[in-house]
Short mmCIF file of C-alpha atoms and ligand atoms in Angstrom, two decimals:
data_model
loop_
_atom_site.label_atom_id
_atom_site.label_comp_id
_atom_site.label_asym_id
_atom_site.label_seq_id
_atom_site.Cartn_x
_atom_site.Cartn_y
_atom_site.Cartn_z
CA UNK A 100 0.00 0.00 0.00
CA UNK A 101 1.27 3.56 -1.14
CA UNK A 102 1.88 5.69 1.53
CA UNK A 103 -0.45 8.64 2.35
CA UNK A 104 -0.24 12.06 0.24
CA UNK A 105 -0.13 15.04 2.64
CA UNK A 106 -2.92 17.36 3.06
CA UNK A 107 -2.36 21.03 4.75
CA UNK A 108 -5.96 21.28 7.09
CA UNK A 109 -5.81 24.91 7.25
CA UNK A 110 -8.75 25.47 9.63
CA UNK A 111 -11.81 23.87 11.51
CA UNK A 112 -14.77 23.00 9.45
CA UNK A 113 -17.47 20.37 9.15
CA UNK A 114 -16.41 17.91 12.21
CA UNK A 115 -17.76 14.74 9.50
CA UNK A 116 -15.57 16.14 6.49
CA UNK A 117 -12.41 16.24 9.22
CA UNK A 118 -12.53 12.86 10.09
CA UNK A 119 -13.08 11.79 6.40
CA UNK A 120 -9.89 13.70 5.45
CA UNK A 121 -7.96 11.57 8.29
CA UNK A 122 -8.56 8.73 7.29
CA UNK A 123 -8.23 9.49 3.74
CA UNK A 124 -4.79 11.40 4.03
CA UNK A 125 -1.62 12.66 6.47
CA UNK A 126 -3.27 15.20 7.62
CA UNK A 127 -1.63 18.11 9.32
CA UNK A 128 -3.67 20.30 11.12
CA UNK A 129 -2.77 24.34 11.14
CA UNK A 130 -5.42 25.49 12.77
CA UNK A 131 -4.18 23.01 16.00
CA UNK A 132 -0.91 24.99 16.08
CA UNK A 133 -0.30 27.77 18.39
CA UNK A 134 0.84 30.80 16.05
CA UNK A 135 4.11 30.58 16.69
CA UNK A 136 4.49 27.50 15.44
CA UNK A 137 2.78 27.41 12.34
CA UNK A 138 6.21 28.35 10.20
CA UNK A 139 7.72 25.46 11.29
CA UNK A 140 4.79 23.28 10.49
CA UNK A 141 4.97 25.11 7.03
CA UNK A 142 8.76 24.63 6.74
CA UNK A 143 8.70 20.81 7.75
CA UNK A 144 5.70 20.51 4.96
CA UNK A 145 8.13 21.94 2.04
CA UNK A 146 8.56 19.18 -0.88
CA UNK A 147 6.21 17.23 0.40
CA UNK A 148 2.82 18.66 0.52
CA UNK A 149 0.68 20.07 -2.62
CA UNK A 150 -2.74 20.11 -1.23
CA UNK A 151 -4.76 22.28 1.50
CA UNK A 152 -8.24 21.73 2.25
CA UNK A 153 -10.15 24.62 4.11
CA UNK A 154 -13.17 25.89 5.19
CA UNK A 155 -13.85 28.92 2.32
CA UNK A 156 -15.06 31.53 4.77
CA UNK A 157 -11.12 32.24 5.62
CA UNK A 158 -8.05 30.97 4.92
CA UNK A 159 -4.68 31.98 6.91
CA UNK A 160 -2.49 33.29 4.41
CA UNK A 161 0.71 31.63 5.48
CA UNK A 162 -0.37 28.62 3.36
CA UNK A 163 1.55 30.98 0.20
CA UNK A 164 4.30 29.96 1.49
CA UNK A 165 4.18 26.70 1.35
CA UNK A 166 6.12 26.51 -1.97
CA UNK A 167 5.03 22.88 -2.84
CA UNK A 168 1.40 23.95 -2.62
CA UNK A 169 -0.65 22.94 -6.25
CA UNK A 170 -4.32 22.89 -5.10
CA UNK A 171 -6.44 24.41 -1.87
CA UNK A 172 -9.91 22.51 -1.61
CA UNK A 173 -12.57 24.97 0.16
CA UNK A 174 -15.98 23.95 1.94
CA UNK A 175 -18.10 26.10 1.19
CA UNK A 176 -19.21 27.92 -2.05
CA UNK A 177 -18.71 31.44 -1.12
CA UNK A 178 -14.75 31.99 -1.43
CA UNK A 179 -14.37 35.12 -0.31
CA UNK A 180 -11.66 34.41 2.30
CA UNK A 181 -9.38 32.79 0.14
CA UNK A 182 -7.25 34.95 -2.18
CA UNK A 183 -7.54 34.13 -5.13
CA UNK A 184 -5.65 36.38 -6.66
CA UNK A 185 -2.33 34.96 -5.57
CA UNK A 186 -3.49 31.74 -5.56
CA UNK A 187 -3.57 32.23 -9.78
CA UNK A 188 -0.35 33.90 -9.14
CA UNK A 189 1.17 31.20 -7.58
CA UNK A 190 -1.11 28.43 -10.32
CA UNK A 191 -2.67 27.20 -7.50
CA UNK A 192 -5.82 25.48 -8.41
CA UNK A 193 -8.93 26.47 -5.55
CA UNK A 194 -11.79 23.95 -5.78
CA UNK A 195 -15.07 25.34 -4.29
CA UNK A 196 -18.44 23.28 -3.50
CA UNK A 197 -21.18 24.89 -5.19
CA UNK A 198 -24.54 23.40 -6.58
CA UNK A 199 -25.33 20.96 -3.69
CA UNK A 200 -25.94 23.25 -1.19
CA UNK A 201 -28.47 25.27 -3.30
CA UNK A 202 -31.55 24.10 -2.30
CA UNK A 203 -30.64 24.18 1.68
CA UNK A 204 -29.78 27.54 1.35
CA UNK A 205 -33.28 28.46 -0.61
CA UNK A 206 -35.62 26.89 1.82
CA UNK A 207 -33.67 29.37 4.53
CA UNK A 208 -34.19 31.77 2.00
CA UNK A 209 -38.17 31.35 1.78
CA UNK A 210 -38.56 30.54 5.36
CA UNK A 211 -36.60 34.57 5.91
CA UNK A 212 -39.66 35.37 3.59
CA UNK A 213 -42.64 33.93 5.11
CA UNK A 214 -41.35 34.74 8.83
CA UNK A 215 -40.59 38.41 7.98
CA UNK A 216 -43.80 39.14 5.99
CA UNK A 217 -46.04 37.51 8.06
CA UNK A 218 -44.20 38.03 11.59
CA UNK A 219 -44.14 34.59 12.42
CA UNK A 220 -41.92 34.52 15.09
CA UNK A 221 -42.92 38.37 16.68
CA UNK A 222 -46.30 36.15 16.96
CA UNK A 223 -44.87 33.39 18.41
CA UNK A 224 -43.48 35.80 21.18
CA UNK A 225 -46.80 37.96 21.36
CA UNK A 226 -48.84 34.14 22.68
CA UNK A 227 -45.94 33.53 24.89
CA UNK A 228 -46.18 36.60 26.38
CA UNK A 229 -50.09 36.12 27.06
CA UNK A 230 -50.81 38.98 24.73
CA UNK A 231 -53.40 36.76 22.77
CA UNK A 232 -55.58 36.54 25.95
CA UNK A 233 -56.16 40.65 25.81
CA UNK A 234 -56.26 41.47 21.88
CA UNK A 235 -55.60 39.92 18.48
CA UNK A 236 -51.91 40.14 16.35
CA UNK A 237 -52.31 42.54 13.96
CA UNK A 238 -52.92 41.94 10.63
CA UNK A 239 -49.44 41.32 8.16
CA UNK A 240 -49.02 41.80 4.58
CA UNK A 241 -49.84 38.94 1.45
CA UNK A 242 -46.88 37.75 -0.33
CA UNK A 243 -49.18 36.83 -3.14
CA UNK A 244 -48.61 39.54 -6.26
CA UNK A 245 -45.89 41.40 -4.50
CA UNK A 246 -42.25 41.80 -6.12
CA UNK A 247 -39.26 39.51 -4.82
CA UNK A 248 -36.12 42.10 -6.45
CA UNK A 249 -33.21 39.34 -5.98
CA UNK A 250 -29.25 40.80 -6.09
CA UNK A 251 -26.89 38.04 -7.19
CA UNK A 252 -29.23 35.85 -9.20
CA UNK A 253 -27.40 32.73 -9.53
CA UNK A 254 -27.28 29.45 -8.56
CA UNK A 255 -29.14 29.54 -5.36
CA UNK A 256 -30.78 32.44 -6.74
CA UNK A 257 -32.72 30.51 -9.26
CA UNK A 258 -33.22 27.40 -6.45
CA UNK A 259 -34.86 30.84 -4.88
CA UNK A 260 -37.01 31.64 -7.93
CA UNK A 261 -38.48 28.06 -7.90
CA UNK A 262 -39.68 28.22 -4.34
CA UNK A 263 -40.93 32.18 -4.83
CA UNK A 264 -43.21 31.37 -7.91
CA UNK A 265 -45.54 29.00 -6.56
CA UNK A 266 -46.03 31.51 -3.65
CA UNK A 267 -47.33 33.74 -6.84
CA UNK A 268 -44.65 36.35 -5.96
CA UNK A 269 -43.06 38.21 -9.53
CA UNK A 270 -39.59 38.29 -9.61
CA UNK A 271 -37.26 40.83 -10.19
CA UNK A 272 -33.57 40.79 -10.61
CA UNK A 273 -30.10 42.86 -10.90
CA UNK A 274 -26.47 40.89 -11.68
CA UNK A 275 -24.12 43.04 -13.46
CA UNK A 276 -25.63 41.88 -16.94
CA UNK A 277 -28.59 40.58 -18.06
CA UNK A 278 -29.51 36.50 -18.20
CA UNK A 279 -31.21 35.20 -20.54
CA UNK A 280 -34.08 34.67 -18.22
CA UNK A 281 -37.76 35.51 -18.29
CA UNK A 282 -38.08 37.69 -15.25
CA UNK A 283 -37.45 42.03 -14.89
CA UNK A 284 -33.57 42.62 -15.12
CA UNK A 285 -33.20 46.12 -13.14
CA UNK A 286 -29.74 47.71 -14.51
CA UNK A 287 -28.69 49.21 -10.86
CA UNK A 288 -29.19 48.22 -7.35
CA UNK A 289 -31.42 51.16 -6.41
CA UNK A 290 -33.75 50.77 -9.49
CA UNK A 291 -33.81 47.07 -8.32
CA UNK A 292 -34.90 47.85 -4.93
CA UNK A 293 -37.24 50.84 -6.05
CA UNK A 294 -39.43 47.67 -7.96
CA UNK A 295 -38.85 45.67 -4.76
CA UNK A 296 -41.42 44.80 -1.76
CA UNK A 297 -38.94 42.33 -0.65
CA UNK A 298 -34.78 42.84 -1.73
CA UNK A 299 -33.04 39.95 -0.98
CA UNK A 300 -29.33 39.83 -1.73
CA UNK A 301 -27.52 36.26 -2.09
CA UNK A 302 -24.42 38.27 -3.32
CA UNK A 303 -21.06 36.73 -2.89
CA UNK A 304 -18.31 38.92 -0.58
CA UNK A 305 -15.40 40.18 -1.61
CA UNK A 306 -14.07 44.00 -2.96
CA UNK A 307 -16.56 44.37 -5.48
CA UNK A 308 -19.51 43.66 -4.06
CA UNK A 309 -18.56 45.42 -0.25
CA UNK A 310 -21.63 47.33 1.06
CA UNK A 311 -23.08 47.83 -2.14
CA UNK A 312 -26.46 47.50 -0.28
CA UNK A 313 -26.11 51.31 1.34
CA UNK A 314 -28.58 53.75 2.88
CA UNK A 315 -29.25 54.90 -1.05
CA UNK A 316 -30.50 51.12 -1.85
CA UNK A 317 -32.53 51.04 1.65
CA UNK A 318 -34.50 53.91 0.97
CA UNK A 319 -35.23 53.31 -2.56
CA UNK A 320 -37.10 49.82 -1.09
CA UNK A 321 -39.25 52.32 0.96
CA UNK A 322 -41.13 52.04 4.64
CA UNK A 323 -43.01 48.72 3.24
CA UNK A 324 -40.10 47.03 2.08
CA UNK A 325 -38.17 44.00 3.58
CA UNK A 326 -34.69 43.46 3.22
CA UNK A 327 -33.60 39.31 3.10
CA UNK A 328 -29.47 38.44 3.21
CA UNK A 329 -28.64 35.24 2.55
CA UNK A 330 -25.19 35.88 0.94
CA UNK A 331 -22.51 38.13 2.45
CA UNK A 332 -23.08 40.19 5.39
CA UNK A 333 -19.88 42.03 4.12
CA UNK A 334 -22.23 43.36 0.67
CA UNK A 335 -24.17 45.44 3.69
CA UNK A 336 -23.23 48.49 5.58
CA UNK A 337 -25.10 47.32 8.35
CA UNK A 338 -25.24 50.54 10.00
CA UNK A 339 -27.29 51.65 7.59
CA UNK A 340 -29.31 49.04 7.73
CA UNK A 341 -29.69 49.51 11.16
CA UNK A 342 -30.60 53.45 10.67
CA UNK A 343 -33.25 52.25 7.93
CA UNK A 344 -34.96 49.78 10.23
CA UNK A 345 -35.01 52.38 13.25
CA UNK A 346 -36.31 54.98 11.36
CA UNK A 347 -39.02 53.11 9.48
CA UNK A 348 -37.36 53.73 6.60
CA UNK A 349 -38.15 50.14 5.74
CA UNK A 350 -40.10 47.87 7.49
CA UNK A 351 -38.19 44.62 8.30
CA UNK A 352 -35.23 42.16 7.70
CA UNK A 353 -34.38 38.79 7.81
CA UNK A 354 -30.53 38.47 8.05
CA UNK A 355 -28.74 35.06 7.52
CA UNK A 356 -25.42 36.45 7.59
CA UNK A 357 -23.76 39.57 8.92
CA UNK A 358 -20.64 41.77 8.90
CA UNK A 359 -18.63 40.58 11.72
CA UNK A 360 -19.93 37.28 12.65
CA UNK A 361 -20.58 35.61 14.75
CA UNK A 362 -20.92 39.13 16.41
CA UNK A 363 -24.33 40.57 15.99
CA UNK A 364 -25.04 43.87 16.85
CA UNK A 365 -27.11 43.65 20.13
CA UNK A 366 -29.25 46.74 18.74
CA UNK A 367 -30.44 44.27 15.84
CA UNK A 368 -31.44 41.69 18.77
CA UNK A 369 -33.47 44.11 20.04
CA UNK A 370 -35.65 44.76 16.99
CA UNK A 371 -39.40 43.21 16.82
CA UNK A 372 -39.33 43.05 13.18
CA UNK A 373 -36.27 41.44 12.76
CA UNK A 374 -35.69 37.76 12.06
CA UNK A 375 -31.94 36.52 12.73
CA UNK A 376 -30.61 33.58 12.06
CA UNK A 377 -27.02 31.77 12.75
CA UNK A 378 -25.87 31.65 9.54
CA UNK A 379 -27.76 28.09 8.71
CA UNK A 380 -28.11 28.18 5.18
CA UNK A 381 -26.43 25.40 4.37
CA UNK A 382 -26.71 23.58 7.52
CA UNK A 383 -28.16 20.42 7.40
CA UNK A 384 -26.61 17.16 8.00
CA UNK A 385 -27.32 16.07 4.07
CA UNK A 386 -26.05 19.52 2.40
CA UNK A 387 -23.02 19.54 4.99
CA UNK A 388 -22.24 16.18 3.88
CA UNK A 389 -22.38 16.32 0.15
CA UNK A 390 -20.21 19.69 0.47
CA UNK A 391 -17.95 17.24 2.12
CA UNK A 392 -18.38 14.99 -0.64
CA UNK A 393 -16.90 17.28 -3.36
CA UNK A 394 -13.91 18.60 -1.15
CA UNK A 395 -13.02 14.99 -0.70
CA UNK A 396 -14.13 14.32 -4.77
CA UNK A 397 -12.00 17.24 -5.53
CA UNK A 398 -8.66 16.30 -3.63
CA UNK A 399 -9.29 12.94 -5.15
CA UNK A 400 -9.12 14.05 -8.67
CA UNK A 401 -6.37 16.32 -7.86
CA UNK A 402 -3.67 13.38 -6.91
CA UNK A 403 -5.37 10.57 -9.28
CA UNK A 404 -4.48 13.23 -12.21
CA UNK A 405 -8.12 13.63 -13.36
CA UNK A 406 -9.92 16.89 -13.97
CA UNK A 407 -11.42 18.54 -10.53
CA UNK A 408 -15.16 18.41 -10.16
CA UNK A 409 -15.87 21.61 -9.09
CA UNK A 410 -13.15 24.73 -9.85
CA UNK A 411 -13.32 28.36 -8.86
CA UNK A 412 -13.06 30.21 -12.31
CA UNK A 413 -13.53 27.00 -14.75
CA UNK A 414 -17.75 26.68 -14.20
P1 NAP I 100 -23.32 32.27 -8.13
O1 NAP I 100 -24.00 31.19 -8.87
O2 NAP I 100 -21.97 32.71 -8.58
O3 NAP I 100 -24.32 33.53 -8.10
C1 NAP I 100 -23.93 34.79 -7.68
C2 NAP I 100 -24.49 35.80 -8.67
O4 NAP I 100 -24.10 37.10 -8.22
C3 NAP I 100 -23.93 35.62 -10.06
O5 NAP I 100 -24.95 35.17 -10.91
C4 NAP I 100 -23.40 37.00 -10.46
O6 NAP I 100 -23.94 37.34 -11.71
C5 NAP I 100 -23.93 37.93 -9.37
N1 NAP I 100 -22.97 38.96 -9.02
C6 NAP I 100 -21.66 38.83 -8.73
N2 NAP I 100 -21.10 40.03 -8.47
C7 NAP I 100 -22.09 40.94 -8.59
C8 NAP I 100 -22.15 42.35 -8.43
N3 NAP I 100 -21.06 43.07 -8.13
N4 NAP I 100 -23.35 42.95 -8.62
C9 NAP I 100 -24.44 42.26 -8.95
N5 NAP I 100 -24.45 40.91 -9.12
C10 NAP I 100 -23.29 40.27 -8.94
O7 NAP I 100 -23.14 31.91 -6.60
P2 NAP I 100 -24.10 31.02 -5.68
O8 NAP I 100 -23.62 29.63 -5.69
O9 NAP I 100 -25.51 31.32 -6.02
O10 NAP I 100 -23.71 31.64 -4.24
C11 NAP I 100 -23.87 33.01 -3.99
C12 NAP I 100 -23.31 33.39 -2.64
O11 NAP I 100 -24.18 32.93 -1.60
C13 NAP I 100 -21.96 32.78 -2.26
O12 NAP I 100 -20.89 33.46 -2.88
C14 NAP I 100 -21.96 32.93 -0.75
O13 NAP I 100 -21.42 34.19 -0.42
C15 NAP I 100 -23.43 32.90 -0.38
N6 NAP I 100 -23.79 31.67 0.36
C16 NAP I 100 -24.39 31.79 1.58
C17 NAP I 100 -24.75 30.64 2.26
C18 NAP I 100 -25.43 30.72 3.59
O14 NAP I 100 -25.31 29.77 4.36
N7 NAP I 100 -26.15 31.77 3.90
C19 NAP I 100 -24.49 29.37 1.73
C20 NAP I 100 -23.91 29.31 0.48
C21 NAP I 100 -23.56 30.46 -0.20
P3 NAP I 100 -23.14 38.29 -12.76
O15 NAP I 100 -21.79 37.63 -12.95
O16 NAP I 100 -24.01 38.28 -13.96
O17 NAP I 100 -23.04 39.62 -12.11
C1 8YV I 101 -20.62 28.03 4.78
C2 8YV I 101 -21.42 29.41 2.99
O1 8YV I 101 -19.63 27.44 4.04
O2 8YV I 101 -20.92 27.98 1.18
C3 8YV I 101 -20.87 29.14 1.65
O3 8YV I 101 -20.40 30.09 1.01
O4 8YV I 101 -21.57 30.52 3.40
C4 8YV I 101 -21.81 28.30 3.88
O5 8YV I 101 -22.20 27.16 3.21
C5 8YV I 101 -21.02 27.19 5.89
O6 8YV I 101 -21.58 28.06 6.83
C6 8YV I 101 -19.89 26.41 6.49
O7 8YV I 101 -19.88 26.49 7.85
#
């Protein structure tokens, strides 16, 4: 039996996937290290180590310089906390797992719907509280005929789109160009959000896309709107945000994902018309496992020579 290949673990992810890669490779495990001894750990790994498997969310960037380095294998879809750039630099292939966690990540999406415009869980808290023994909950608003403006229609975006239609909600839409799709492209963010009763952004992070969503877009979706984030908390200045929903500048929000997590400001906490969530999208024991399935697919195809499954930049 060939000895075991090397793999670089360059952080803590998916408990499951961990134990996988154990048994599967040598692992060596960064993220175990104290700091100062993660150079030597690099330096021992020189020659003899060309993969790194990580979770995508962030990546310590002292795996550059392991020299011997050929191919990083995220979890996760989003890769904002990998850089990429010197990863194509160096001609380091990054391998992400997209596709199998879309439909996870839509039903969080539709539940963020349903519990914002129909204040499921302020009505939850109002028969806790007894409040149902002195008056009714006041009436909410239909989703039926109202406008769903999505930012960052994509793959979950269109998992999104399937779940929104039978609700009978229209759909509206702004990437930076238009798909060939049969729904309202909006050309800017604020146009977007002016068509919008609910904006919902499943935006990936990164420089381009960095609190895009700004007081501008918040007031353009107006004091009945509803803002949804399932994609980058970093595509949000959540001050504004914050502001907006204070002020009544918009009515609601349903946040999946934040800034600075898992820090949430308290003030948000606070906030009846607010629904916030962990950042569960793609938690479930079957989508958490099949993301494992393609990091472990990926790696796979990487030292048996065949083409990876799923690349960042080669979809
Ligand atoms: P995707 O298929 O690449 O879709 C993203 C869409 O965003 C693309 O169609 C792209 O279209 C658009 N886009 C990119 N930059 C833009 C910009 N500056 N302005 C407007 N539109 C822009 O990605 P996906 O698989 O659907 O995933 C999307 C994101 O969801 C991930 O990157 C991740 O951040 C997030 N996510 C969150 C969770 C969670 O648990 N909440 C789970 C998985 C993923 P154009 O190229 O046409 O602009
Ligand atoms: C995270 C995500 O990876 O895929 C992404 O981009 O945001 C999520 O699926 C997940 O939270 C891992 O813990």
């Amino acid at each position: 039996m060939p000895d075991k290949q090397n793999l670089l673990v360059v952080n803590e992810f998916h408990p499951e996937t961990l134990e996988r890669l154990d048994a599967l490779y040598h692992t060596h495990h960064l993220w175990r290290c104290a700091e100062a001894e993660r150079p030597k750990l690099i330096k021992s790994l020189q020659g003899r180590c060309q993969a790194a498997a990580t979770g995508s969310w962030t990546c310590d960037p002292i795996v550059f310089e392991l020299e011997s380095l050929q191919i990083i294998a995220a979890f996760g879809v989003g890769v904002d906390g990998i850089d990429i750039d010197q990863a194509r630099q160096r001609n380091i292939r990054v391998t992400n797992t997209p596709d199998v966690l879309n439909d996870a990540v839509a039903d969080i999406a539709l539940a963020l719907i349903l519990s914002t415009t129909r204040k499921l869980l302020a009505a939850d808290r109002f028969l806790r509280r007894g409040d149902w023994l002195k008056t009714n909950f006041p009436p909410t608003r239909d989703l039926g005929g109202k406008t769903l403006g999505i930012v960052g229609l994509g793959r979950i975006g269109q998992a999104i789109v399937h779940r929104a239609l039978p609700f009978k909600l229209k759909i509206g839409y702004h990437n930076r160009s238009p798909k060939n799709l049969p729904y309202s492209y909006y050309p800017t963010l604020k146009d977007l959000a002016a068509h919008s009763d609910i904006l919902l952004s499943v935006l990936p992070g990164g420089e381009e896309t960095d609190r895009i969503i700004d007081a501008a877009v918040l007031e353009s979706l107006g004091p009945q709107g509803i803002f949804i984030n399932v994609g980058r908390g970093s595509c949000v200045d959540e001050h504004a945000l914050i502001q907006a929903l204070q002020t009544g500048q918009i009515a609601g929000a349903g946040l999946d994902v934040y800034e600075d997590e898992p820090n949430v400001p308290a003030v948000l906490m606070q906030m009846d018309n607010v629904v916030l969530l962990p950042h569960i999208g793609s938690g479930t024991v079957e989508t958490r496992r099949a993301m494992g399935d393609l990091v472990i697919e990926n790696l796979g195809a990487f030292f048996g020579g065949e083409g990876l499954v799923s690349e960042v930049g080669r979809g």
